[in-house]
mmCIF file of C-alpha atoms in Angstrom:
data_model
loop_
_atom_site.group_PDB
_atom_site.id
_atom_site.type_symbol
_atom_site.label_atom_id
_atom_site.label_comp_id
_atom_site.label_asym_id
_atom_site.label_seq_id
_atom_site.Cartn_x
_atom_site.Cartn_y
_atom_site.Cartn_z
ATOM 1 C CA MET A 19 -4.328 8.160 32.727
ATOM 2 C CA THR A 20 -4.435 11.791 32.011
ATOM 3 C CA SER A 21 -3.914 13.199 28.629
ATOM 4 C CA LYS A 22 -0.811 14.636 29.801
ATOM 5 C CA SER A 23 1.168 11.373 31.162
ATOM 6 C CA ARG A 24 -0.041 9.103 28.313
ATOM 7 C CA LEU A 25 2.771 7.573 26.450
ATOM 8 C CA TYR A 26 2.907 5.744 23.367
ATOM 9 C CA ARG A 27 5.394 3.013 21.925
ATOM 10 C CA VAL A 28 5.333 3.370 18.087
ATOM 11 C CA SER A 29 6.968 0.836 16.094
ATOM 12 C CA PHE A 30 7.512 1.405 12.389
ATOM 13 C CA HIS A 31 9.921 0.457 9.294
ATOM 14 C CA ASN A 32 12.600 2.851 8.104
ATOM 15 C CA GLN A 33 14.963 2.264 5.420
ATOM 16 C CA GLY A 34 15.053 -1.203 5.733
ATOM 17 C CA LYS A 35 15.099 -1.336 9.811
ATOM 18 C CA VAL A 36 12.307 -1.057 12.328
ATOM 19 C CA TYR A 37 12.202 2.029 14.727
ATOM 20 C CA GLU A 38 10.727 1.551 18.251
ATOM 21 C CA ILE A 39 10.418 4.897 20.002
ATOM 22 C CA TYR A 40 8.373 6.266 22.674
ATOM 23 C CA ALA A 41 6.172 9.688 22.376
ATOM 24 C CA ARG A 42 3.799 11.266 24.464
ATOM 25 C CA ASN A 43 1.599 12.598 21.390
ATOM 26 C CA VAL A 44 0.510 10.122 18.891
ATOM 27 C CA SER A 45 -2.465 11.366 16.379
ATOM 28 C CA HIS A 46 -3.475 11.149 12.771
ATOM 29 C CA GLY A 47 -2.300 14.910 12.442
ATOM 30 C CA GLY A 48 -3.058 17.243 9.575
ATOM 31 C CA MET A 49 -1.728 15.019 6.556
ATOM 32 C CA PRO A 50 -3.909 12.237 5.231
ATOM 33 C CA GLY A 51 -1.630 8.791 5.029
ATOM 34 C CA PHE A 52 0.524 9.958 7.961
ATOM 35 C CA VAL A 53 0.600 9.454 11.628
ATOM 36 C CA GLU A 54 1.884 12.510 13.361
ATOM 37 C CA VAL A 55 4.425 11.613 16.459
ATOM 38 C CA GLU A 56 5.666 14.404 18.940
ATOM 39 C CA LYS A 57 7.350 14.851 22.177
ATOM 40 C CA LEU A 58 9.604 11.996 22.054
ATOM 41 C CA VAL A 59 10.619 10.414 25.002
ATOM 42 C CA PHE A 60 14.433 8.857 25.629
ATOM 43 C CA GLY A 61 15.492 6.760 28.614
ATOM 44 C CA GLU A 62 18.184 8.185 31.256
ATOM 45 C CA LYS A 63 21.769 8.575 30.210
ATOM 46 C CA SER A 64 23.950 6.237 32.127
ATOM 47 C CA ALA A 65 27.702 5.751 32.423
ATOM 48 C CA LEU A 66 27.127 2.094 30.879
ATOM 49 C CA VAL A 67 25.692 1.909 27.374
ATOM 50 C CA LEU A 68 24.354 -1.711 26.596
ATOM 51 C CA ASP A 69 22.547 -0.701 23.486
ATOM 52 C CA THR A 70 23.967 2.248 21.214
ATOM 53 C CA SER A 71 20.735 2.296 18.887
ATOM 54 C CA GLU A 72 18.712 4.428 21.497
ATOM 55 C CA GLU A 73 21.885 6.759 21.446
ATOM 56 C CA LYS A 74 21.706 6.832 17.703
ATOM 57 C CA LEU A 75 17.752 7.620 17.817
ATOM 58 C CA LYS A 76 18.435 10.352 20.197
ATOM 59 C CA THR A 77 20.997 12.118 17.734
ATOM 60 C CA GLU A 78 18.782 11.466 14.690
ATOM 61 C CA PHE A 79 15.759 13.148 16.247
ATOM 62 C CA GLU A 80 17.772 15.945 18.079
ATOM 63 C CA ASN A 81 16.049 19.136 17.715
ATOM 64 C CA VAL A 82 12.772 17.245 16.060
ATOM 65 C CA GLU A 83 9.784 18.562 17.821
ATOM 66 C CA ARG A 84 7.282 16.465 15.381
ATOM 67 C CA PHE A 85 7.460 13.756 12.585
ATOM 68 C CA TYR A 86 5.408 11.935 10.315
ATOM 69 C CA VAL A 87 5.251 8.379 9.620
ATOM 70 C CA PRO A 88 3.420 7.209 6.480
ATOM 71 C CA LEU A 89 0.814 4.696 7.449
ATOM 72 C CA HIS A 90 1.817 1.954 5.398
ATOM 73 C CA ALA A 91 5.097 2.107 7.599
ATOM 74 C CA VAL A 92 3.579 1.838 11.085
ATOM 75 C CA ILE A 93 4.020 -1.623 12.592
ATOM 76 C CA ARG A 94 2.320 -1.006 15.699
ATOM 77 C CA ILE A 95 1.298 1.670 18.321
ATOM 78 C CA ASP A 96 0.772 0.831 21.757
ATOM 79 C CA GLU A 97 -0.124 2.939 24.820
ATOM 80 C CA VAL A 98 2.018 2.010 27.619
ATOM 81 C CA SER A 99 2.518 2.795 31.153
ATOM 82 C CA LYS A 100 6.394 3.506 31.003
ATOM 83 C CA ALA A 101 9.269 3.895 28.390
ATOM 84 C CA GLY A 102 11.737 1.425 27.613
ATOM 85 C CA PRO A 103 14.965 1.685 25.895
ATOM 86 C CA ALA A 104 14.031 3.403 22.030
ATOM 87 C CA ARG A 105 15.729 1.027 19.404
ATOM 88 C CA ILE A 106 16.817 0.208 16.072
ATOM 89 C CA THR A 107 16.538 -3.374 15.116
ATOM 90 C CA PRO A 108 16.791 -5.093 11.454
ATOM 91 C CA GLY A 109 13.680 -5.179 9.456
ATOM 92 C CA GLY A 110 13.778 -8.711 8.362
ATOM 93 C CA ASP A 111 11.749 -10.148 5.529
ATOM 94 C CA LYS A 112 8.956 -11.611 7.412
ATOM 95 C CA VAL A 113 7.212 -8.514 8.475
ATOM 96 C CA LEU A 114 5.138 -6.815 5.499
ATOM 97 C CA PRO A 115 3.428 -3.615 5.313
ATOM 98 C CA PHE A 116 -0.425 -3.635 5.600
ATOM 99 C CA PRO A 117 -1.478 -3.044 1.535
ATOM 100 C CA MET A 118 -3.306 0.183 1.354
ATOM 101 C CA HIS A 119 -5.286 1.800 -1.442
ATOM 102 C CA PHE A 120 -5.432 5.568 -1.663
ATOM 103 C CA GLY A 121 -6.775 6.177 -5.001
ATOM 104 C CA THR A 122 -9.839 7.242 -6.121
ATOM 105 C CA GLY A 123 -12.347 5.528 -8.798
ATOM 106 C CA GLU A 124 -13.004 2.168 -9.621
ATOM 107 C CA PRO A 125 -10.667 -0.241 -8.472
ATOM 108 C CA LYS A 126 -8.302 -2.387 -11.475
ATOM 109 C CA VAL A 127 -9.458 -5.862 -11.918
#
């Protein structure tokens, strides 16, 4: 796969829900503690809409060129061969963010 055709599925927590989006570029970017996501990919618009969450995501990310997700909110990033539907699902209580320590100095005991 060439770098131009790479496609990533990014799952992350946002306001109590799990977002799953597809993007062409994902990197650590220039902001420590964040994942940079850009060049979002959405499915083709059809006459029959089965899942309105993709339409909500299209509206939410309309005119967004790039956005940053805090590392602790990222659930998973997969390189995939083709895009599926972008979606928003309930967050649930069973998935917890990975604990991270960004402080400096000695850890507190």
